[in-house]
Amino acid sequence: MNILIFGPNGSGKGTQGTLAKDKYGLDHIESGAIFRKHIGGGTELGMKAKEYINKGELVPDDITIPMVLDVLGESKNGWLLDGFPRSLVQAEKLWEALEKDGVALDYVIEIKLPRQIAKDRIMGRRLCENNPNHPNNIGIAVIAPDGDKCRVCGGALSSRDDDQDEEAINKRHDIYYDETTGTMAGCLFYKNMPGAKYKYIELDGEQGINEIKEYLMGQLV
């Protein structure tokens, strides 16, 4: 089982993606986690990627595409791909690679959310040291953290510097909501694929977490 998920930063993509991943026992392949691993390890690739990420810009395709495809190729259990593709070119390159290798794509999930709401959620979210996909957001009552501790596991929380930088957030959303060459263009590439054999699922990101979960689980059959 292989799943591709789209959603702007702040849409709850990590939370809903984890549900889909757990349902099928998939490897969660998240481009941001790949970058953070290299950044934390102080690798040359990580330092180059950090320059772009901190400015809210895309890491160049000649770094990102081969790295993601290599990780997909290593998966033994099937995968949930999160945070990639982020442009029309990346979407096309990914599809070409899957077709070339005979890898089936089973579901494409899109979480839809207005831009301003997404921005507000980003600035309120907090990351758990044990699992960054544990939902914690100081601006959303149902997932508000327990003080400075994760509401799920009690781990220490922190906020990413770029989550508090409105200019960087705007740049990231400029990329995501761009329907010509950006992430939404890539999303539409899969949504409008002629003769696609995968199922395309649209989720309303303004609904509550449980409502989205219930609908998503009903679609993943």
Coordinates of N, CA and C in Angstrom, one line a residue:
M1 N 0.8 -1.2 0.0 CA 0.0 0.0 0.0 C 0.9 1.2 0.0
N2 N 0.6 2.1 -0.9 CA 1.4 3.4 -1.0 C 0.5 4.6 -1.1
I3 N 0.7 5.6 -0.3 CA -0.2 6.7 -0.2 C 0.6 8.0 -0.3
L4 N 0.1 9.0 -1.0 CA 0.7 10.3 -1.1 C -0.3 11.3 -0.5
I5 N 0.2 12.1 0.4 CA -0.7 13.1 1.1 C -0.3 14.5 0.9
F6 N -1.3 15.4 0.6 CA -1.1 16.8 0.4 C -1.8 17.6 1.5
G7 N -1.3 18.7 1.9 CA -2.0 19.6 2.8 C -1.0 20.7 3.2
P8 N -1.5 22.0 3.3 CA -0.7 23.1 3.7 C -0.2 22.9 5.1
N9 N 1.0 23.5 5.4 CA 1.5 23.6 6.8 C 0.3 24.1 7.7
G10 N 0.0 23.4 8.7 CA -1.0 23.8 9.6 C -2.4 23.1 9.4
S11 N -2.4 22.2 8.4 CA -3.7 21.6 8.1 C -4.0 20.3 8.9
G12 N -3.0 19.9 9.7 CA -3.2 18.6 10.4 C -2.8 17.4 9.6
K13 N -2.0 17.7 8.6 CA -1.5 16.6 7.7 C -0.8 15.5 8.4
G14 N 0.1 15.9 9.4 CA 0.9 14.9 10.2 C 0.0 14.0 11.0
T15 N -1.1 14.6 11.6 CA -2.0 13.8 12.4 C -2.8 12.8 11.6
Q16 N -3.4 13.3 10.5 CA -4.2 12.4 9.7 C -3.3 11.4 8.9
G17 N -2.1 11.9 8.5 CA -1.2 11.0 7.8 C -0.8 9.8 8.7
T18 N -0.6 10.1 10.0 CA -0.3 9.0 11.0 C -1.4 8.0 11.1
L19 N -2.6 8.4 11.0 CA -3.7 7.5 11.0 C -3.7 6.5 9.9
A20 N -3.5 7.1 8.7 CA -3.4 6.3 7.5 C -2.2 5.3 7.5
K21 N -1.1 5.8 8.0 CA 0.1 5.0 8.1 C -0.1 3.8 9.1
D22 N -0.7 4.1 10.2 CA -0.9 3.1 11.2 C -1.9 2.0 10.7
K23 N -2.9 2.5 9.9 CA -4.0 1.5 9.5 C -3.3 0.4 8.6
Y24 N -2.3 0.8 7.9 CA -1.7 -0.2 7.0 C -0.3 -0.6 7.4
G25 N 0.2 -0.1 8.5 CA 1.6 -0.4 8.9 C 2.6 0.1 7.9
L26 N 2.5 1.3 7.4 CA 3.3 1.9 6.4 C 4.5 2.6 7.0
D27 N 5.6 2.7 6.2 CA 6.7 3.6 6.5 C 6.3 5.0 6.3
H28 N 6.5 5.9 7.3 CA 6.1 7.3 7.1 C 7.4 8.0 6.6
I29 N 7.3 8.4 5.3 CA 8.4 9.1 4.7 C 8.1 10.6 4.5
E30 N 8.7 11.4 5.3 CA 8.4 12.8 5.4 C 9.7 13.6 5.1
S31 N 9.6 14.4 4.0 CA 10.8 15.1 3.6 C 11.4 15.9 4.6
G32 N 10.5 16.6 5.4 CA 11.1 17.4 6.5 C 11.9 16.7 7.5
A33 N 11.5 15.4 7.8 CA 12.2 14.6 8.8 C 13.6 14.2 8.2
I34 N 13.6 13.9 6.9 CA 14.8 13.6 6.2 C 15.8 14.7 6.3
F35 N 15.3 15.9 6.0 CA 16.1 17.1 6.1 C 16.6 17.4 7.6
R36 N 15.7 17.2 8.5 CA 16.1 17.5 9.9 C 17.1 16.5 10.4
K37 N 17.1 15.3 9.9 CA 18.1 14.3 10.3 C 19.5 14.7 9.8
H38 N 19.5 15.2 8.6 CA 20.8 15.7 8.1 C 21.2 17.0 8.8
I39 N 20.3 17.9 9.0 CA 20.6 19.1 9.7 C 21.2 18.8 11.1
G40 N 20.5 17.9 11.8 CA 20.9 17.6 13.2 C 22.3 16.9 13.2
G41 N 22.5 16.2 12.1 CA 23.8 15.5 12.0 C 24.9 16.4 11.5
G42 N 24.6 17.6 11.1 CA 25.6 18.5 10.7 C 26.2 18.2 9.3
T43 N 25.5 17.4 8.5 CA 26.0 17.0 7.2 C 26.1 18.2 6.3
E44 N 26.9 18.0 5.2 CA 26.9 19.1 4.2 C 25.6 19.3 3.6
L45 N 24.9 18.2 3.3 CA 23.6 18.3 2.7 C 22.6 19.0 3.6
G46 N 22.7 18.7 4.9 CA 21.8 19.3 5.9 C 22.0 20.8 6.0
M47 N 23.3 21.2 6.0 CA 23.6 22.7 6.1 C 23.1 23.4 4.8
K48 N 23.2 22.8 3.7 CA 22.6 23.4 2.5 C 21.1 23.5 2.5
A49 N 20.5 22.4 3.0 CA 19.0 22.4 3.1 C 18.5 23.4 4.1
K50 N 19.2 23.6 5.2 CA 18.8 24.5 6.3 C 18.7 25.9 5.8
E51 N 19.6 26.3 4.9 CA 19.6 27.7 4.4 C 18.3 28.0 3.7
Y52 N 17.8 27.0 2.9 CA 16.5 27.2 2.2 C 15.3 27.1 3.1
I53 N 15.4 26.1 4.0 CA 14.2 25.9 4.9 C 14.0 27.1 5.8
N54 N 15.1 27.6 6.4 CA 14.9 28.8 7.3 C 14.4 30.0 6.6
K55 N 14.5 30.1 5.3 CA 14.0 31.2 4.5 C 12.6 30.9 4.0
G56 N 12.1 29.7 4.3 CA 10.7 29.3 3.8 C 10.7 29.0 2.3
E57 N 11.9 28.7 1.8 CA 12.0 28.4 0.4 C 12.2 26.9 0.1
L58 N 11.9 26.4 -1.1 CA 12.1 25.0 -1.4 C 13.6 24.7 -1.5
V59 N 13.9 23.5 -1.0 CA 15.2 22.9 -1.2 C 15.3 22.5 -2.7
P60 N 16.4 22.9 -3.4 CA 16.5 22.6 -4.8 C 16.2 21.1 -5.2
D61 N 15.6 21.0 -6.3 CA 15.2 19.6 -6.8 C 16.4 18.7 -6.9
D62 N 17.6 19.2 -7.3 CA 18.7 18.3 -7.4 C 19.2 17.7 -6.1
I63 N 18.8 18.3 -5.0 CA 19.0 17.7 -3.7 C 17.9 16.8 -3.2
T64 N 16.7 17.3 -3.4 CA 15.5 16.7 -2.8 C 15.0 15.5 -3.5
I65 N 14.9 15.5 -4.9 CA 14.3 14.4 -5.6 C 15.0 13.1 -5.5
P66 N 16.4 13.1 -5.7 CA 17.1 11.8 -5.6 C 17.0 11.2 -4.2
M67 N 17.1 12.1 -3.2 CA 17.1 11.7 -1.8 C 15.7 11.0 -1.4
V68 N 14.6 11.6 -1.8 CA 13.3 11.1 -1.5 C 13.1 9.7 -2.3
L69 N 13.5 9.7 -3.5 CA 13.3 8.5 -4.3 C 14.1 7.3 -3.7
D70 N 15.3 7.6 -3.2 CA 16.1 6.6 -2.6 C 15.4 6.0 -1.4
V71 N 14.8 6.9 -0.6 CA 14.1 6.4 0.6 C 12.9 5.5 0.2
L72 N 12.2 6.0 -0.8 CA 11.0 5.2 -1.2 C 11.5 3.8 -1.6
G73 N 12.6 3.7 -2.3 CA 13.1 2.5 -2.8 C 13.5 1.5 -1.7
E74 N 13.8 2.0 -0.6 CA 14.2 1.2 0.6 C 13.1 0.7 1.4
S75 N 11.9 1.2 1.1 CA 10.7 0.8 1.9 C 10.3 -0.7 1.6
K76 N 10.1 -1.5 2.7 CA 9.7 -2.8 2.5 C 8.2 -3.1 2.8
N77 N 7.6 -2.1 3.5 CA 6.2 -2.3 4.0 C 5.2 -1.4 3.2
G78 N 5.6 -0.7 2.2 CA 4.7 0.3 1.6 C 5.0 1.6 2.4
W79 N 4.5 2.7 1.8 CA 4.8 4.0 2.4 C 3.7 5.0 2.3
L80 N 3.8 6.0 3.2 CA 3.0 7.2 3.2 C 4.0 8.3 3.0
L81 N 3.9 9.0 1.9 CA 4.8 10.1 1.5 C 4.2 11.4 1.8
D82 N 4.9 12.2 2.7 CA 4.3 13.4 3.3 C 5.4 14.6 3.1
G83 N 4.9 15.7 2.5 CA 5.8 16.8 2.3 C 6.5 16.8 1.0
F84 N 6.2 15.9 0.1 CA 6.8 15.8 -1.2 C 5.8 15.1 -2.1
P85 N 5.5 15.6 -3.3 CA 6.2 16.7 -4.0 C 5.7 18.1 -3.5
R86 N 6.5 19.1 -3.7 CA 6.1 20.5 -3.3 C 6.0 21.4 -4.5
S87 N 6.1 20.8 -5.7 CA 6.0 21.6 -6.9 C 5.5 20.7 -8.0
L88 N 5.1 21.4 -9.1 CA 4.6 20.6 -10.3 C 5.7 19.7 -10.9
V89 N 6.9 20.3 -10.9 CA 8.1 19.5 -11.5 C 8.3 18.3 -10.6
Q90 N 8.3 18.4 -9.3 CA 8.5 17.3 -8.4 C 7.4 16.3 -8.6
A91 N 6.2 16.7 -8.7 CA 5.1 15.8 -8.9 C 5.2 15.0 -10.2
E92 N 5.6 15.6 -11.2 CA 5.9 14.9 -12.5 C 7.0 14.0 -12.4
K93 N 8.1 14.4 -11.8 CA 9.3 13.5 -11.6 C 8.9 12.3 -10.7
L94 N 8.2 12.5 -9.7 CA 7.8 11.4 -8.9 C 6.9 10.4 -9.6
W95 N 6.0 10.9 -10.4 CA 5.1 10.0 -11.2 C 5.9 9.2 -12.2
E96 N 6.9 9.9 -12.9 CA 7.7 9.2 -13.8 C 8.5 8.1 -13.2
A97 N 9.0 8.4 -12.0 CA 9.8 7.4 -11.3 C 9.0 6.2 -10.9
L98 N 7.8 6.4 -10.4 CA 6.9 5.3 -10.0 C 6.5 4.5 -11.2
E99 N 6.2 5.1 -12.3 CA 5.8 4.4 -13.5 C 7.0 3.6 -14.0
K100 N 8.2 4.2 -14.0 CA 9.4 3.5 -14.5 C 9.7 2.2 -13.6
D101 N 9.5 2.3 -12.3 CA 9.8 1.2 -11.4 C 8.6 0.3 -11.2
G102 N 7.5 0.6 -11.8 CA 6.3 -0.3 -11.6 C 5.8 -0.3 -10.2
V103 N 5.9 0.9 -9.6 CA 5.4 1.0 -8.2 C 4.0 1.6 -8.2
A104 N 3.0 0.9 -7.6 CA 1.6 1.4 -7.7 C 1.4 2.4 -6.6
L105 N 0.6 3.4 -7.0 CA 0.1 4.4 -6.0 C -1.3 4.1 -5.7
D106 N -1.7 3.9 -4.5 CA -3.0 3.4 -4.1 C -4.0 4.6 -3.7
Y107 N -3.5 5.5 -3.0 CA -4.4 6.7 -2.6 C -3.6 8.0 -2.7
V108 N -4.3 9.0 -3.0 CA -3.8 10.4 -2.9 C -4.8 11.1 -2.0
I109 N -4.3 11.7 -0.9 CA -5.1 12.4 0.0 C -4.8 13.9 0.0
E110 N -5.8 14.7 -0.1 CA -5.6 16.2 -0.1 C -6.4 16.8 1.1
I111 N -5.8 17.5 2.0 CA -6.5 18.2 3.1 C -6.6 19.7 2.6
K112 N -7.8 20.1 2.5 CA -8.1 21.5 2.1 C -8.3 22.4 3.3
L113 N -7.6 23.6 3.3 CA -7.7 24.5 4.4 C -7.4 25.9 3.9
P114 N -8.2 26.9 4.2 CA -8.0 28.3 3.9 C -6.6 28.8 4.4
R115 N -6.0 29.6 3.7 CA -4.6 30.1 4.0 C -4.5 30.7 5.3
Q116 N -5.4 31.6 5.7 CA -5.3 32.3 7.0 C -5.4 31.4 8.2
I117 N -6.3 30.5 8.1 CA -6.5 29.5 9.2 C -5.2 28.7 9.3
A118 N -4.7 28.3 8.2 CA -3.4 27.5 8.2 C -2.3 28.2 8.9
K119 N -2.2 29.5 8.6 CA -1.2 30.4 9.2 C -1.3 30.5 10.7
D120 N -2.6 30.7 11.2 CA -2.8 30.8 12.6 C -2.5 29.5 13.3
R121 N -2.8 28.4 12.7 CA -2.5 27.1 13.3 C -1.0 26.8 13.4
I122 N -0.2 27.2 12.4 CA 1.2 27.1 12.4 C 1.8 27.8 13.6
M123 N 1.4 29.0 13.8 CA 2.0 29.8 14.8 C 1.7 29.3 16.2
G124 N 0.6 28.5 16.3 CA 0.2 28.0 17.6 C 0.7 26.6 17.9
R125 N 1.3 25.9 16.9 CA 1.6 24.5 17.2 C 3.0 24.4 17.9
R126 N 3.0 23.3 18.7 CA 4.2 22.9 19.4 C 4.6 21.5 19.1
L127 N 6.0 21.3 19.1 CA 6.5 20.0 18.7 C 7.0 19.2 19.9
C128 N 6.5 17.9 19.9 CA 6.9 17.0 21.0 C 8.3 16.5 20.7
E129 N 9.1 16.4 21.8 CA 10.5 15.8 21.6 C 10.5 14.4 21.3
N130 N 9.4 13.6 21.6 CA 9.3 12.2 21.4 C 8.7 11.9 20.1
N131 N 7.8 12.7 19.6 CA 7.1 12.4 18.4 C 6.5 13.7 17.8
P132 N 7.1 14.3 16.8 CA 6.6 15.6 16.3 C 5.2 15.5 15.7
N133 N 4.7 14.3 15.5 CA 3.3 14.2 15.0 C 2.3 14.1 16.1
H134 N 2.7 14.1 17.4 CA 1.7 14.3 18.4 C 1.0 15.7 18.3
P135 N -0.3 15.7 18.2 CA -0.9 17.0 18.0 C -0.9 17.9 19.3
N136 N -0.3 19.0 19.2 CA -0.3 20.0 20.3 C -0.3 21.4 19.7
N137 N -1.4 22.2 20.0 CA -1.5 23.5 19.5 C -2.2 24.4 20.5
I138 N -1.5 25.5 20.9 CA -2.0 26.4 21.9 C -3.2 27.2 21.5
G139 N -3.5 27.2 20.2 CA -4.7 27.9 19.7 C -5.9 27.1 19.4
I140 N -5.8 25.8 19.6 CA -6.9 24.8 19.4 C -7.2 24.1 20.6
A141 N -8.4 24.3 21.2 CA -8.7 23.8 22.6 C -8.6 22.3 22.7
V142 N -9.1 21.6 21.7 CA -9.1 20.1 21.8 C -7.8 19.5 21.8
I143 N -6.7 20.2 21.3 CA -5.4 19.6 21.2 C -4.4 20.6 21.9
A144 N -4.9 21.4 22.9 CA -4.0 22.3 23.6 C -3.1 21.4 24.5
P145 N -1.8 21.8 24.6 CA -0.9 21.0 25.4 C -1.1 21.2 26.9
D146 N -0.6 20.3 27.7 CA -0.7 20.3 29.1 C 0.5 21.2 29.6
G147 N 0.2 22.5 29.7 CA 1.2 23.5 30.0 C 2.3 23.5 29.0
D148 N 3.5 23.1 29.4 CA 4.6 23.0 28.4 C 5.0 21.6 28.1
K149 N 4.0 20.7 28.4 CA 4.2 19.2 28.1 C 3.3 18.7 27.0
C150 N 3.7 17.7 26.3 CA 2.9 17.1 25.3 C 1.6 16.5 25.9
R151 N 0.5 16.8 25.3 CA -0.8 16.3 25.8 C -0.9 14.8 25.6
V152 N -0.1 14.2 24.7 CA -0.2 12.7 24.4 C 0.7 11.9 25.3
C153 N 2.0 12.4 25.4 CA 3.0 11.5 26.1 C 3.7 12.3 27.3
G154 N 3.5 13.6 27.4 CA 4.2 14.3 28.5 C 5.5 14.8 28.1
G155 N 6.0 14.6 26.9 CA 7.3 15.0 26.5 C 7.4 16.5 26.4
A156 N 8.6 17.0 26.5 CA 8.9 18.4 26.4 C 8.5 19.0 25.0
L157 N 8.0 20.2 25.0 CA 7.5 20.8 23.8 C 8.5 22.0 23.4
S158 N 8.5 22.2 22.1 CA 9.2 23.4 21.6 C 8.5 23.9 20.3
S159 N 8.9 25.0 19.8 CA 8.4 25.6 18.6 C 9.5 25.8 17.6
R160 N 9.3 25.5 16.4 CA 10.3 25.7 15.3 C 10.4 27.2 15.1
D161 N 11.6 27.7 14.9 CA 11.9 29.1 14.7 C 11.1 29.6 13.5
D162 N 11.0 28.8 12.5 CA 10.3 29.3 11.3 C 8.8 29.3 11.4
D163 N 8.3 28.6 12.5 CA 6.8 28.6 12.7 C 6.4 29.9 13.4
Q164 N 7.4 30.7 13.9 CA 7.1 32.0 14.5 C 7.5 33.2 13.6
D165 N 7.9 32.9 12.4 CA 8.4 33.9 11.5 C 7.3 34.0 10.4
E166 N 6.5 35.1 10.5 CA 5.4 35.3 9.6 C 5.8 35.4 8.1
E167 N 7.0 36.0 7.9 CA 7.5 36.2 6.5 C 7.8 34.8 5.9
A168 N 8.4 33.9 6.8 CA 8.8 32.6 6.3 C 7.5 31.8 6.0
I169 N 6.5 31.9 6.9 CA 5.2 31.2 6.7 C 4.6 31.6 5.4
N170 N 4.6 32.9 5.2 CA 4.0 33.4 3.9 C 4.7 32.9 2.7
K171 N 6.0 32.8 2.8 CA 6.7 32.2 1.6 C 6.4 30.8 1.4
R172 N 6.3 30.0 2.5 CA 5.9 28.6 2.4 C 4.5 28.4 1.8
H173 N 3.6 29.3 2.3 CA 2.3 29.2 1.7 C 2.2 29.7 0.3
D174 N 3.0 30.7 0.0 CA 3.1 31.1 -1.4 C 3.4 29.9 -2.3
I175 N 4.3 29.1 -1.9 CA 4.7 27.9 -2.6 C 3.6 26.9 -2.7
Y176 N 3.0 26.6 -1.5 CA 1.9 25.6 -1.4 C 0.7 26.0 -2.3
Y177 N 0.2 27.2 -2.1 CA -1.1 27.5 -2.7 C -1.0 28.0 -4.2
D178 N 0.2 27.9 -4.7 CA 0.5 28.3 -6.1 C 0.0 27.1 -7.0
E179 N -1.1 27.4 -7.8 CA -1.7 26.4 -8.7 C -1.0 26.4 -10.1
T180 N 0.0 27.2 -10.3 CA 0.7 27.2 -11.6 C 1.9 26.3 -11.6
T181 N 2.8 26.5 -10.6 CA 4.1 25.8 -10.6 C 4.3 25.2 -9.2
G182 N 3.5 25.6 -8.2 CA 3.8 25.2 -6.8 C 3.2 23.8 -6.4
T183 N 3.0 23.7 -5.1 CA 2.5 22.4 -4.5 C 1.1 22.1 -5.0
M184 N 0.2 23.1 -5.0 CA -1.2 22.9 -5.5 C -1.2 22.5 -7.0
A185 N -0.2 23.0 -7.7 CA -0.1 22.6 -9.1 C 0.2 21.1 -9.2
G186 N 1.1 20.6 -8.3 CA 1.4 19.2 -8.2 C 0.2 18.4 -7.7
C187 N -0.5 18.9 -6.8 CA -1.7 18.3 -6.3 C -2.7 18.1 -7.4
L188 N -3.0 19.2 -8.2 CA -3.9 19.1 -9.3 C -3.4 18.2 -10.4
F189 N -2.1 18.0 -10.5 CA -1.6 17.0 -11.5 C -2.1 15.6 -11.2
Y190 N -2.1 15.3 -9.9 CA -2.6 13.9 -9.5 C -4.1 13.9 -9.5
K191 N -4.8 15.0 -9.1 CA -6.2 15.0 -9.1 C -6.8 14.8 -10.5
N192 N -6.2 15.4 -11.4 CA -6.7 15.4 -12.8 C -6.0 14.4 -13.7
M193 N -5.3 13.4 -13.1 CA -4.6 12.4 -13.9 C -5.6 11.6 -14.7
P194 N -5.5 11.5 -16.0 CA -6.4 10.7 -16.9 C -6.2 9.2 -16.6
G195 N -7.3 8.6 -16.3 CA -7.3 7.1 -16.1 C -6.5 6.7 -14.9
A196 N -6.4 7.5 -13.9 CA -5.7 7.1 -12.7 C -6.4 5.9 -12.0
K197 N -5.5 5.0 -11.5 CA -6.0 3.8 -10.8 C -6.0 4.0 -9.3
Y198 N -5.5 5.1 -8.8 CA -5.5 5.3 -7.4 C -6.8 6.1 -7.0
K199 N -7.1 6.1 -5.8 CA -8.3 6.8 -5.3 C -7.9 8.1 -4.7
Y200 N -8.6 9.2 -5.2 CA -8.2 10.6 -4.7 C -9.2 11.0 -3.6
I201 N -8.8 11.3 -2.4 CA -9.6 11.6 -1.3 C -9.4 13.1 -0.9
E202 N -10.5 13.8 -0.8 CA -10.4 15.2 -0.3 C -11.0 15.3 1.1
L203 N -10.2 16.0 2.0 CA -10.6 16.2 3.4 C -10.8 17.6 3.7
D204 N -11.9 18.0 4.4 CA -12.1 19.4 4.8 C -11.3 19.6 6.1
G205 N -10.2 20.4 6.0 CA -9.3 20.6 7.1 C -9.9 21.5 8.2
E206 N -11.1 22.2 7.9 CA -11.7 23.0 8.9 C -12.6 22.2 9.9
Q207 N -12.8 21.0 9.6 CA -13.6 20.1 10.5 C -12.7 19.7 11.7
G208 N -13.3 19.2 12.7 CA -12.5 18.7 13.9 C -11.7 17.5 13.5
I209 N -10.7 17.2 14.4 CA -9.8 16.1 14.1 C -10.6 14.8 14.0
N210 N -11.6 14.6 14.9 CA -12.3 13.3 14.9 C -13.2 13.2 13.7
E211 N -13.8 14.3 13.3 CA -14.7 14.2 12.1 C -13.8 13.9 10.9
I212 N -12.7 14.5 10.8 CA -11.8 14.2 9.6 C -11.3 12.7 9.7
K213 N -11.0 12.3 10.9 CA -10.5 10.9 11.1 C -11.6 9.9 10.6
E214 N -12.8 10.2 11.1 CA -13.9 9.2 10.7 C -14.1 9.2 9.2
Y215 N -14.1 10.3 8.6 CA -14.3 10.3 7.1 C -13.2 9.6 6.4
L216 N -11.9 9.9 6.8 CA -10.8 9.3 6.2 C -10.8 7.8 6.3
M217 N -11.0 7.3 7.6 CA -11.0 5.9 7.8 C -12.1 5.2 6.9
G218 N -13.2 5.9 6.7 CA -14.2 5.3 5.8 C -13.8 5.2 4.4
Q219 N -12.9 6.1 4.0 CA -12.5 6.1 2.6 C -11.3 5.1 2.3
L220 N -10.5 4.8 3.3 CA -9.4 3.9 3.2 C -9.9 2.5 3.4
V221 N -10.3 1.9 2.3 CA -10.8 0.5 2.4 C -10.0 -0.5 1.6

